[in-house]
mmCIF file of C-alpha atoms in Angstrom:
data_model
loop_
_atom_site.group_PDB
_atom_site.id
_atom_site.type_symbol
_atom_site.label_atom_id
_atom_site.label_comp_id
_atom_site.label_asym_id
_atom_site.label_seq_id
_atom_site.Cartn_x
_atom_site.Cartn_y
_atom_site.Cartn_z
ATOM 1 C CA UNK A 1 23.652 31.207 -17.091
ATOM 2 C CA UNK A 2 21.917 30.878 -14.099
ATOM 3 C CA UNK A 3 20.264 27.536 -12.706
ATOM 4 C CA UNK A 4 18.745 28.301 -9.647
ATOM 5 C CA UNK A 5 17.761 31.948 -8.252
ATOM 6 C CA UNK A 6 19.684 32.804 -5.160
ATOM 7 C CA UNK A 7 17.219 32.683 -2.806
ATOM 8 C CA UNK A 8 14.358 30.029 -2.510
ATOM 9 C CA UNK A 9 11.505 30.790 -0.465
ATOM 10 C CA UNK A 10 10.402 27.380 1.305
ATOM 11 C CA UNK A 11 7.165 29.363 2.002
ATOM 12 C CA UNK A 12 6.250 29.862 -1.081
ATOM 13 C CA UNK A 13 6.920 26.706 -2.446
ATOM 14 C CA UNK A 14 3.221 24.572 -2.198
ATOM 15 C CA UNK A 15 3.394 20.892 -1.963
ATOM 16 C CA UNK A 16 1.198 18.990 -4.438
ATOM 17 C CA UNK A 17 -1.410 15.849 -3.408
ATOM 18 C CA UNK A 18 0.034 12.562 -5.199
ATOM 19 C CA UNK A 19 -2.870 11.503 -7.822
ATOM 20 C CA UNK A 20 -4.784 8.137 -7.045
ATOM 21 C CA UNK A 21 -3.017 6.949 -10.456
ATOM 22 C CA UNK A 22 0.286 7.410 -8.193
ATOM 23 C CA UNK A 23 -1.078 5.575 -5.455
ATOM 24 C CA UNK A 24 -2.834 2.970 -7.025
ATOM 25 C CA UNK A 25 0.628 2.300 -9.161
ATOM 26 C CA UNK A 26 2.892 2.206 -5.709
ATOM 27 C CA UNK A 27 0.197 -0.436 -4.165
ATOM 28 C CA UNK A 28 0.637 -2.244 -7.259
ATOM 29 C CA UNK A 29 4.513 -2.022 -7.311
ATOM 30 C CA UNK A 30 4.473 -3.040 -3.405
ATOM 31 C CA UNK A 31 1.718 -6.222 -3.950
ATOM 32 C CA UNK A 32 3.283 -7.893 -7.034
ATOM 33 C CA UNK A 33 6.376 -7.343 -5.055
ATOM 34 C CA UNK A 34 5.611 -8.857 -1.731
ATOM 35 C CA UNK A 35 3.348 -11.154 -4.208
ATOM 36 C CA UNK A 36 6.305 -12.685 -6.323
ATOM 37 C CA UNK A 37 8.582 -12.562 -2.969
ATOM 38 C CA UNK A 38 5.881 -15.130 -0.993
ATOM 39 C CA UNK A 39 5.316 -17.466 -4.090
ATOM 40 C CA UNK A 40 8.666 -17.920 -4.948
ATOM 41 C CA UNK A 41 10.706 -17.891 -1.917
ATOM 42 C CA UNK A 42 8.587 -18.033 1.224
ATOM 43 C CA UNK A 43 10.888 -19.867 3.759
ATOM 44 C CA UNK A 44 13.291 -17.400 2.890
ATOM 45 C CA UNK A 45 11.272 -14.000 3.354
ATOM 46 C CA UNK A 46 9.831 -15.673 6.867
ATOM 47 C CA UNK A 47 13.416 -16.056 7.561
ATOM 48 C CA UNK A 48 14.493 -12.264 7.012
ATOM 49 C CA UNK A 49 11.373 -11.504 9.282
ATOM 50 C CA UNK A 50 12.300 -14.070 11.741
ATOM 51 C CA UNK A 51 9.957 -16.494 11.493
ATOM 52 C CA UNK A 52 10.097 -19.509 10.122
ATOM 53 C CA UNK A 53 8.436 -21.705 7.424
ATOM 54 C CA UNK A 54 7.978 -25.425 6.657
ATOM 55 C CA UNK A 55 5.035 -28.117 4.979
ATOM 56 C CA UNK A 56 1.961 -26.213 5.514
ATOM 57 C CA UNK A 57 3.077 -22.758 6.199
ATOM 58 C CA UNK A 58 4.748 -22.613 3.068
ATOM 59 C CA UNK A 59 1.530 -23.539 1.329
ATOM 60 C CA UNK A 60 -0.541 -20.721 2.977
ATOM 61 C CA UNK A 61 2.129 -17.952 2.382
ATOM 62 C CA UNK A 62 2.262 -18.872 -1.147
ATOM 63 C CA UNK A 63 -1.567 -18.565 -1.389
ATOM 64 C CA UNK A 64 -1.051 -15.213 0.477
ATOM 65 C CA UNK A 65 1.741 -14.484 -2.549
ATOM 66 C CA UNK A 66 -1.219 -15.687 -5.123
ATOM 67 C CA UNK A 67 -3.655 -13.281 -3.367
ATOM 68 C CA UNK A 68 -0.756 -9.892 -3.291
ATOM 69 C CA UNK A 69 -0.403 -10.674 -6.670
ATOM 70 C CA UNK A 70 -3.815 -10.431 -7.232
ATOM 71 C CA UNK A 71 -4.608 -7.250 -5.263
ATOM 72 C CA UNK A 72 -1.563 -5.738 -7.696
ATOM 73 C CA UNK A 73 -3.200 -6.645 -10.655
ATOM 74 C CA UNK A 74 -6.701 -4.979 -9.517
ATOM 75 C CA UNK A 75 -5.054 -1.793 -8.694
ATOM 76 C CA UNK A 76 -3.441 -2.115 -11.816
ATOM 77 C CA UNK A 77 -6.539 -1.912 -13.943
ATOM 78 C CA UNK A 78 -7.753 1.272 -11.673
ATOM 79 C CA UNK A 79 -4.708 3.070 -12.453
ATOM 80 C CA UNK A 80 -6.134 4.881 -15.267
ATOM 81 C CA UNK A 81 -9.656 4.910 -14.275
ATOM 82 C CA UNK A 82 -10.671 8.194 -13.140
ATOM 83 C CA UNK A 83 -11.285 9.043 -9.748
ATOM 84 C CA UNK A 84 -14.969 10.371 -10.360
ATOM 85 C CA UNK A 85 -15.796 6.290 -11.273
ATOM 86 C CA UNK A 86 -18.429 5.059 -9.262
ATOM 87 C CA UNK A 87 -16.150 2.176 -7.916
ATOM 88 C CA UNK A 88 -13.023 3.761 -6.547
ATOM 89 C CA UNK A 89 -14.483 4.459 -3.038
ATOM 90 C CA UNK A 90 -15.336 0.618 -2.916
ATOM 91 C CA UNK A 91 -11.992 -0.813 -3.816
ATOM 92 C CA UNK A 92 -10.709 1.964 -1.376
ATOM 93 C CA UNK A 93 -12.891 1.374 1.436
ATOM 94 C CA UNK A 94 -12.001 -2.461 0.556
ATOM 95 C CA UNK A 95 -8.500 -1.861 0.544
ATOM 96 C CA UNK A 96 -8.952 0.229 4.102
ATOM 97 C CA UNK A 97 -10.149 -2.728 5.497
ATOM 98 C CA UNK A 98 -7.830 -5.423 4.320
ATOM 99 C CA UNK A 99 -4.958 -3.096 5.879
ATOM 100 C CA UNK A 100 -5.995 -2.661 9.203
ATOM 101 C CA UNK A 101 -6.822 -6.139 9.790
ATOM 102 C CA UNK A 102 -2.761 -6.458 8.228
ATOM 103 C CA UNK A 103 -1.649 -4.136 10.215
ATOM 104 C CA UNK A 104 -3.158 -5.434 13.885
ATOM 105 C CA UNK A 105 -1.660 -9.061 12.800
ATOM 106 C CA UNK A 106 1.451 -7.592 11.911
ATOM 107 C CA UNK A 107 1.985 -5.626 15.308
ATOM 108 C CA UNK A 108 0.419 -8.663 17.280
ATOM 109 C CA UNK A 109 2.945 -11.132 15.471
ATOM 110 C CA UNK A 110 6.413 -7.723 16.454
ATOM 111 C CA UNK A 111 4.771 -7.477 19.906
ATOM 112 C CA UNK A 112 4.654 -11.202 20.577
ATOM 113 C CA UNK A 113 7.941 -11.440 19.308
ATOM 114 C CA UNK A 114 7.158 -13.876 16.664
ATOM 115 C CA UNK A 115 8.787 -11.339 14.045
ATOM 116 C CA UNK A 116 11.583 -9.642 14.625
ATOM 117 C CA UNK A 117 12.095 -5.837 14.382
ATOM 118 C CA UNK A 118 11.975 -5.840 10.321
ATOM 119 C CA UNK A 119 8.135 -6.140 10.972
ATOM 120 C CA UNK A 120 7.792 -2.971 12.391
ATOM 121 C CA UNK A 121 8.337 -1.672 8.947
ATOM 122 C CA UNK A 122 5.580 -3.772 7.482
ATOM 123 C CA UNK A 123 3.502 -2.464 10.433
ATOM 124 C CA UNK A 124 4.359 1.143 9.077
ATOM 125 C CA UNK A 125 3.762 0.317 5.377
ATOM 126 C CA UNK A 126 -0.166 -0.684 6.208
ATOM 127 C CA UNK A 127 -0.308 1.994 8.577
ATOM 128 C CA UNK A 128 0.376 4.328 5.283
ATOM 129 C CA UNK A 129 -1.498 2.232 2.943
ATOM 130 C CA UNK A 130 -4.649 2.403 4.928
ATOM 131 C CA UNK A 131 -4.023 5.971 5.474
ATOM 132 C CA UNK A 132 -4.133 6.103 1.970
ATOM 133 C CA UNK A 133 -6.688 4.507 1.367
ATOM 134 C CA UNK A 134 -9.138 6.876 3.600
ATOM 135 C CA UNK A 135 -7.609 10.338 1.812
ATOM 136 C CA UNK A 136 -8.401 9.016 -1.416
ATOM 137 C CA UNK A 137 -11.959 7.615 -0.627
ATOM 138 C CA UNK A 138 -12.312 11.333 0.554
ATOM 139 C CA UNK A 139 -11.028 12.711 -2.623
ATOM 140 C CA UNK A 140 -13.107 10.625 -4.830
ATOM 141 C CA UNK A 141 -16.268 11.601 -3.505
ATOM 142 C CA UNK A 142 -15.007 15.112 -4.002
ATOM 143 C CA UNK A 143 -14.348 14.162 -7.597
ATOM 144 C CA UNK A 144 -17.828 12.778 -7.975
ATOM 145 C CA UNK A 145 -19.415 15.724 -6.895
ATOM 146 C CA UNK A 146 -17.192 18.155 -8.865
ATOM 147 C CA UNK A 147 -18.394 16.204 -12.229
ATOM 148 C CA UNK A 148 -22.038 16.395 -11.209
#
C-alpha cells in the first residue's frame, strides 16, 4: 500500500486563494479574541505589551474590547454571504481603512517605545489584515462581474 508517490513535483503542485468565508472567519476569530482579551483583562494585556493601564485607560480599552467584539460579530454575519453581494467591497474598503490607521498607531506607539517589541507583531497582523482586505475588495468586484 502506498501513501505517497515517490516523487512530488513542487512545480506542479498550484497553491489555492483562501475564500473570503476563510478570511472573514480568521478576522472574526482574531476580533472576538483581542475583543474578550481588552474587556476582561485590560491592565493585564497592556502589561504583556508593555504599557500600562489604570482609571481611565482601562475604560477606553474596554470600549476598544466592546468595539473588536463588534467588528467580529459583523464579519461573522458576512461569512456566508457571497462575495458577488453588493456590500462586501464596503465592509472591505471599511475594514482597509480601520487597519491602516491601526497599524500607523501601532508602529508610532513600538517606535516611541511606548510598547515593547510584542507590538511589532500587532504591527504585522494589520499589515496582513489590510492586505487582505485590498485582495478581496479586488476579488469581489471580479465576482460581481462574473455573475453579471
Amino acid at each position: 500500500m502506498v501513501l505517497l508517490p515517490e516523487k512530488v513535483n513542487l512545480y506542479e503542485i498550484k497553491p489555492k486563494d483562501m475564500k473570503l468565508s476563510t478570511f472573514a472567519i480568521i478576522v472574526t476569530i482574531l476580533a472576538i479574541g483581542f475583543g474578550v482579551a481588552f474587556l476582561f483583562i485590560p491592565a493585564k494585556l497592556a502589561d504583556f505589551y508593555g504599557g500600562h493601564l489604570e482609571g481611565g485607560g482601562i475604560l477606553v480599552a474596554r470600549y476598544f474590547g466592546a468595539a473588536n467584539l463588534f467588528i467580529g460579530l459583523i464579519f461573522w454575519s458576512y461569512s456566508g454571504v457571497s462575495p458577488s453581494a453588493k456590500s462586501w467591497p464596503k465592509l472591505l474598503l471599511y475594514s482597509f481603512i480601520y487597519d491602516v490607521l491601526q497599524l500607523i498607531v501601532t508602529l508610532m506607539a513600538v517606535l516611541n517605545k511606548e510598547l515593547n517589541s510584542m507590538g511589532w507583531g500587532t504591527v504585522a497582523l494589520f499589515a496582513l489584515l489590510a492586505v487582505g482586505s485590498l485582495y478581496y475588495i479586488g476579488q469581489c468586484n471580479k465576482a460581481r462581474v462574473q455573475a453579471a
